Amino acid sequence: QLQLQESGPGLVKPSETLSLTCTVSGGSVTSTNSFWGWIRQPPGKGLEWIGSLYSGGSTSYNPSLKSRVTISVDASKNQFSLKLDSVTASDTAVYFCSKRGNGYYWGQGILVTVSS
Amino acid sequence: DIQMTQSPSSVSASVGDRVTITCRASQGISNYLAWFQQKPGKAPKSLIYAASSLQSGVPSKFSGSGSGTDFTLTISSLQPEDLATYYCQQYLAFPYTFGQGTKLEIK
């Protein structure tokens, strides 16, 4: 059974970089035809796709965040990561990691608050 | 960007009822559509992918249909535990986009 688990700091200061990691168990980040991604949900609001990393190595990002986002993979740790630069209060949200392949899988989410 | 519009925004139904939620794409997306259920305070859970394929472990009371621009999620025999917000998402083209959500309440 594939499981995804987000980790990282729950509080980030404005203008700093938000860094989160998703640890994959019950599957491999190198499995073919898989999209590993990040989605966020501001408090009380809907879902916003941040970006995805294809198992072949290519990445795609939401244009609304593109200049600030990097998604990368560490196959040796079976993890993939999100970095969001120059955060502001509007980046406060629950961040979910996900896998889309044969089906769709989500982590439990992690609340990240941007505040000084 | 492809816009996804769900209707209704909220629905109230009784235990045992059949509920249908619709999702319309601003352009054709073939069958690149997923449905998710999000219970209060929890992560979304995948119900349906490829418009009509049931995610492993999801009860068959959930079903999806449609292709192109119009899609439906049907929940048969509504139960109290189905109280949640339901979202559709297209994954044909980047950026992937979600519908605004449909809040399902139990009468």
mmCIF file of C-alpha atoms in Angstrom:
data_model
loop_
_atom_site.group_PDB
_atom_site.id
_atom_site.type_symbol
_atom_site.label_atom_id
_atom_site.label_comp_id
_atom_site.label_asym_id
_atom_site.label_seq_id
_atom_site.Cartn_x
_atom_site.Cartn_y
_atom_site.Cartn_z
ATOM 1 C CA GLN A 1 0.000 0.000 0.000
ATOM 2 C CA LEU A 2 1.548 3.264 -1.152
ATOM 3 C CA GLN A 3 1.908 5.872 1.592
ATOM 4 C CA LEU A 4 3.105 9.473 1.427
ATOM 5 C CA GLN A 5 4.216 11.552 4.418
ATOM 6 C CA GLU A 6 5.024 15.257 4.399
ATOM 7 C CA SER A 7 7.595 16.731 6.776
ATOM 8 C CA GLY A 8 9.157 20.104 7.389
ATOM 9 C CA PRO A 9 8.850 23.233 9.507
ATOM 10 C CA GLY A 10 5.376 24.378 10.410
ATOM 11 C CA LEU A 11 6.391 28.024 10.693
ATOM 12 C CA VAL A 12 8.342 30.053 8.151
ATOM 13 C CA LYS A 13 9.218 33.736 8.308
ATOM 14 C CA PRO A 14 8.176 36.105 5.529
ATOM 15 C CA SER A 15 10.713 36.392 2.685
ATOM 16 C CA GLU A 16 12.320 33.073 3.626
ATOM 17 C CA THR A 17 12.156 29.726 1.814
ATOM 18 C CA LEU A 18 9.556 27.088 2.598
ATOM 19 C CA SER A 19 11.070 23.603 2.337
ATOM 20 C CA LEU A 20 9.053 20.402 2.589
ATOM 21 C CA THR A 21 9.862 16.753 1.992
ATOM 22 C CA CYS A 22 7.569 13.901 1.036
ATOM 23 C CA THR A 23 8.706 10.425 2.054
ATOM 24 C CA VAL A 24 7.315 7.578 -0.023
ATOM 25 C CA SER A 25 6.762 4.082 1.351
ATOM 26 C CA GLY A 26 5.244 1.032 -0.287
ATOM 27 C CA GLY A 27 6.472 2.228 -3.672
ATOM 28 C CA SER A 28 9.386 3.886 -5.440
ATOM 29 C CA VAL A 29 9.843 7.462 -6.629
ATOM 30 C CA THR A 30 11.553 5.941 -9.674
ATOM 31 C CA SER A 31 8.491 3.930 -10.745
ATOM 32 C CA THR A 32 7.597 4.603 -14.356
ATOM 33 C CA ASN A 33 4.663 6.671 -15.591
ATOM 34 C CA SER A 34 4.241 8.425 -12.252
ATOM 35 C CA PHE A 35 3.669 12.077 -11.454
ATOM 36 C CA TRP A 36 4.856 13.178 -8.013
ATOM 37 C CA GLY A 37 3.337 16.482 -7.029
ATOM 38 C CA TRP A 38 2.465 19.120 -4.486
ATOM 39 C CA ILE A 39 -0.932 20.678 -3.837
ATOM 40 C CA ARG A 40 -1.882 23.262 -1.240
ATOM 41 C CA GLN A 41 -5.034 24.457 0.485
ATOM 42 C CA PRO A 42 -5.214 27.820 2.265
ATOM 43 C CA PRO A 43 -7.333 27.756 5.437
ATOM 44 C CA GLY A 44 -11.017 27.489 4.551
ATOM 45 C CA LYS A 45 -10.376 27.539 0.814
ATOM 46 C CA GLY A 46 -10.100 25.175 -2.134
ATOM 47 C CA LEU A 47 -7.244 23.177 -3.598
ATOM 48 C CA GLU A 48 -4.408 24.653 -5.672
ATOM 49 C CA TRP A 49 -1.986 22.568 -7.721
ATOM 50 C CA ILE A 50 1.605 23.727 -7.184
ATOM 51 C CA GLY A 51 3.573 21.490 -9.509
ATOM 52 C CA SER A 52 4.582 17.994 -10.510
ATOM 53 C CA LEU A 53 7.687 15.992 -11.251
ATOM 54 C CA TYR A 54 7.367 13.220 -13.817
ATOM 55 C CA SER A 55 9.201 9.956 -13.247
ATOM 56 C CA GLY A 56 11.172 10.685 -16.415
ATOM 57 C CA GLY A 57 12.656 13.740 -14.717
ATOM 58 C CA SER A 58 10.736 16.676 -16.164
ATOM 59 C CA THR A 59 8.899 19.191 -13.984
ATOM 60 C CA SER A 60 5.878 21.433 -14.456
ATOM 61 C CA TYR A 61 4.830 24.270 -12.202
ATOM 62 C CA ASN A 62 1.790 26.450 -11.729
ATOM 63 C CA PRO A 63 2.519 29.703 -13.602
ATOM 64 C CA SER A 64 1.194 31.639 -10.619
ATOM 65 C CA LEU A 65 4.107 30.290 -8.560
ATOM 66 C CA LYS A 66 6.598 29.273 -11.230
ATOM 67 C CA SER A 67 9.339 31.780 -10.482
ATOM 68 C CA ARG A 68 9.444 30.713 -6.815
ATOM 69 C CA VAL A 69 8.952 26.925 -6.949
ATOM 70 C CA THR A 70 11.345 24.006 -7.267
ATOM 71 C CA ILE A 71 10.381 20.333 -7.012
ATOM 72 C CA SER A 72 13.150 17.763 -6.905
ATOM 73 C CA VAL A 73 13.645 14.083 -6.133
ATOM 74 C CA ASP A 74 16.135 12.147 -4.023
ATOM 75 C CA ALA A 75 15.869 8.558 -5.217
ATOM 76 C CA SER A 76 18.403 7.329 -2.653
ATOM 77 C CA LYS A 77 16.024 8.357 0.145
ATOM 78 C CA ASN A 78 12.812 7.620 -1.798
ATOM 79 C CA GLN A 79 11.745 11.213 -1.249
ATOM 80 C CA PHE A 80 10.782 14.258 -3.243
ATOM 81 C CA SER A 81 10.844 17.848 -2.092
ATOM 82 C CA LEU A 82 9.235 21.263 -2.510
ATOM 83 C CA LYS A 83 10.995 24.600 -2.167
ATOM 84 C CA LEU A 84 9.015 27.841 -2.329
ATOM 85 C CA ASP A 85 11.063 31.017 -2.200
ATOM 86 C CA SER A 86 10.227 34.465 -0.846
ATOM 87 C CA VAL A 87 7.112 33.401 1.013
ATOM 88 C CA THR A 88 4.423 35.786 2.220
ATOM 89 C CA ALA A 89 1.389 35.372 4.443
ATOM 90 C CA SER A 90 -0.638 34.307 1.386
ATOM 91 C CA ASP A 91 1.487 31.135 1.212
ATOM 92 C CA THR A 92 0.033 29.983 4.534
ATOM 93 C CA ALA A 93 -1.715 26.701 3.736
ATOM 94 C CA VAL A 94 -1.882 22.983 4.282
ATOM 95 C CA TYR A 95 0.565 21.421 1.826
ATOM 96 C CA PHE A 96 -0.108 17.947 0.449
ATOM 97 C CA CYS A 97 2.186 15.702 -1.539
ATOM 98 C CA SER A 98 0.636 13.349 -4.055
ATOM 99 C CA LYS A 99 1.270 10.659 -6.592
ATOM 100 C CA ARG A 100 -0.692 10.199 -9.778
ATOM 101 C CA GLY A 101 -0.153 7.035 -11.709
ATOM 102 C CA ASN A 102 -2.437 4.075 -11.672
ATOM 103 C CA GLY A 103 -4.718 5.877 -9.291
ATOM 104 C CA TYR A 104 -4.159 8.949 -7.174
ATOM 105 C CA TYR A 105 -2.608 9.043 -3.699
ATOM 106 C CA TRP A 106 -2.277 11.818 -1.114
ATOM 107 C CA GLY A 107 -0.247 12.455 2.001
ATOM 108 C CA GLN A 108 -1.989 13.586 5.166
ATOM 109 C CA GLY A 109 -0.852 17.188 4.714
ATOM 110 C CA ILE A 110 1.203 19.610 6.761
ATOM 111 C CA LEU A 111 0.137 23.073 7.865
ATOM 112 C CA VAL A 112 2.715 25.730 7.095
ATOM 113 C CA THR A 113 2.180 29.185 8.566
ATOM 114 C CA VAL A 114 4.095 32.181 7.262
ATOM 115 C CA SER A 115 4.536 34.652 10.064
ATOM 116 C CA SER A 116 7.250 36.608 11.803
ATOM 117 C CA ASP B 1 -5.831 27.471 -18.050
ATOM 118 C CA ILE B 2 -8.704 24.986 -18.130
ATOM 119 C CA GLN B 3 -11.498 26.124 -15.817
ATOM 120 C CA MET B 4 -13.420 23.496 -13.878
ATOM 121 C CA THR B 5 -16.912 24.375 -12.679
ATOM 122 C CA GLN B 6 -18.801 22.183 -10.239
ATOM 123 C CA SER B 7 -22.488 22.239 -9.508
ATOM 124 C CA PRO B 8 -24.127 22.516 -7.170
ATOM 125 C CA SER B 9 -21.837 24.340 -4.734
ATOM 126 C CA SER B 10 -23.697 22.666 -1.898
ATOM 127 C CA VAL B 11 -26.302 19.955 -1.619
ATOM 128 C CA SER B 12 -28.338 18.567 1.249
ATOM 129 C CA ALA B 13 -29.687 15.041 1.022
ATOM 130 C CA SER B 14 -31.143 12.343 3.235
ATOM 131 C CA VAL B 15 -29.684 9.013 4.251
ATOM 132 C CA GLY B 16 -30.377 6.501 1.511
ATOM 133 C CA ASP B 17 -30.654 9.134 -1.226
ATOM 134 C CA ARG B 18 -28.750 9.087 -4.504
ATOM 135 C CA VAL B 19 -26.677 12.220 -5.093
ATOM 136 C CA THR B 20 -25.158 13.466 -8.332
ATOM 137 C CA ILE B 21 -22.487 16.159 -8.609
ATOM 138 C CA THR B 22 -21.456 17.573 -11.947
ATOM 139 C CA CYS B 23 -18.175 19.022 -13.166
ATOM 140 C CA ARG B 24 -17.787 20.945 -16.407
ATOM 141 C CA ALA B 25 -14.473 21.745 -18.094
ATOM 142 C CA SER B 26 -13.976 24.917 -20.110
ATOM 143 C CA GLN B 27 -12.491 22.802 -22.901
ATOM 144 C CA GLY B 28 -12.362 19.118 -23.742
ATOM 145 C CA ILE B 29 -10.214 17.019 -21.422
ATOM 146 C CA SER B 30 -11.031 13.543 -22.752
ATOM 147 C CA ASN B 31 -11.219 11.401 -19.595
ATOM 148 C CA TYR B 32 -8.367 13.066 -17.664
ATOM 149 C CA LEU B 33 -10.526 13.747 -14.643
ATOM 150 C CA ALA B 34 -10.348 12.738 -10.993
ATOM 151 C CA TRP B 35 -12.778 13.056 -8.110
ATOM 152 C CA PHE B 36 -11.763 13.526 -4.481
ATOM 153 C CA GLN B 37 -13.592 13.449 -1.168
ATOM 154 C CA GLN B 38 -12.393 15.692 1.646
ATOM 155 C CA LYS B 39 -13.859 15.248 5.101
ATOM 156 C CA PRO B 40 -13.539 18.116 7.581
ATOM 157 C CA GLY B 41 -9.982 18.482 8.839
ATOM 158 C CA LYS B 42 -8.695 15.614 6.714
ATOM 159 C CA ALA B 43 -6.654 15.179 3.549
ATOM 160 C CA PRO B 44 -8.482 14.605 0.280
ATOM 161 C CA LYS B 45 -9.090 10.999 -0.625
ATOM 162 C CA SER B 46 -9.162 9.787 -4.182
ATOM 163 C CA LEU B 47 -12.455 8.258 -5.315
ATOM 164 C CA ILE B 48 -12.318 8.134 -9.098
ATOM 165 C CA TYR B 49 -9.600 8.613 -11.701
ATOM 166 C CA ALA B 50 -9.709 8.555 -15.504
ATOM 167 C CA ALA B 51 -13.294 9.813 -15.162
ATOM 168 C CA SER B 52 -14.796 6.438 -14.312
ATOM 169 C CA SER B 53 -12.153 4.169 -12.758
ATOM 170 C CA LEU B 54 -12.757 3.425 -9.100
ATOM 171 C CA GLN B 55 -9.713 3.953 -6.884
ATOM 172 C CA SER B 56 -8.636 0.771 -5.134
ATOM 173 C CA GLY B 57 -10.427 0.327 -1.826
ATOM 174 C CA VAL B 58 -13.238 2.785 -2.584
ATOM 175 C CA PRO B 59 -16.748 1.345 -2.218
ATOM 176 C CA SER B 60 -18.745 0.786 -5.372
ATOM 177 C CA LYS B 61 -21.431 3.204 -4.172
ATOM 178 C CA PHE B 62 -19.234 5.863 -5.778
ATOM 179 C CA SER B 63 -19.228 6.030 -9.561
ATOM 180 C CA GLY B 64 -18.036 8.470 -12.182
ATOM 181 C CA SER B 65 -18.976 9.071 -15.778
ATOM 182 C CA GLY B 66 -18.426 11.472 -18.627
ATOM 183 C CA SER B 67 -15.913 12.461 -21.238
ATOM 184 C CA GLY B 68 -14.929 15.625 -23.016
ATOM 185 C CA THR B 69 -16.327 18.538 -21.014
ATOM 186 C CA ASP B 70 -19.113 17.111 -18.839
ATOM 187 C CA PHE B 71 -18.633 14.721 -15.942
ATOM 188 C CA THR B 72 -20.650 13.388 -13.046
ATOM 189 C CA LEU B 73 -19.945 11.804 -9.684
ATOM 190 C CA THR B 74 -22.785 9.719 -8.297
ATOM 191 C CA ILE B 75 -23.082 8.561 -4.720
ATOM 192 C CA SER B 76 -25.718 5.915 -4.235
ATOM 193 C CA SER B 77 -27.360 5.148 -0.910
ATOM 194 C CA LEU B 78 -26.045 8.165 0.977
ATOM 195 C CA GLN B 79 -24.718 7.507 4.486
ATOM 196 C CA PRO B 80 -23.809 9.932 7.303
ATOM 197 C CA GLU B 81 -20.110 9.253 6.754
ATOM 198 C CA ASP B 82 -20.396 10.680 3.229
ATOM 199 C CA LEU B 83 -20.588 14.180 4.712
ATOM 200 C CA ALA B 84 -17.681 15.924 2.959
ATOM 201 C CA THR B 85 -16.641 18.354 0.273
ATOM 202 C CA TYR B 86 -16.114 16.803 -3.139
ATOM 203 C CA TYR B 87 -13.669 18.157 -5.730
ATOM 204 C CA CYS B 88 -12.995 17.368 -9.364
ATOM 205 C CA GLN B 89 -9.605 17.923 -11.010
ATOM 206 C CA GLN B 90 -8.485 17.874 -14.616
ATOM 207 C CA TYR B 91 -5.028 16.516 -15.372
ATOM 208 C CA LEU B 92 -4.940 16.745 -19.132
ATOM 209 C CA ALA B 93 -2.984 19.981 -19.245
ATOM 210 C CA PHE B 94 -0.736 21.982 -16.957
ATOM 211 C CA PRO B 95 -1.590 23.730 -14.774
ATOM 212 C CA TYR B 96 -3.811 21.052 -13.347
ATOM 213 C CA THR B 97 -6.961 22.725 -12.051
ATOM 214 C CA PHE B 98 -9.638 21.884 -9.506
ATOM 215 C CA GLY B 99 -13.305 22.658 -9.300
ATOM 216 C CA GLN B 100 -14.374 24.923 -6.466
ATOM 217 C CA GLY B 101 -15.858 22.044 -4.482
ATOM 218 C CA THR B 102 -19.325 20.752 -3.635
ATOM 219 C CA LYS B 103 -20.247 20.583 0.028
ATOM 220 C CA LEU B 104 -22.487 17.616 0.785
ATOM 221 C CA GLU B 105 -24.637 17.863 3.881
ATOM 222 C CA ILE B 106 -26.839 15.214 5.394
ATOM 223 C CA LYS B 107 -30.391 16.215 6.265
#
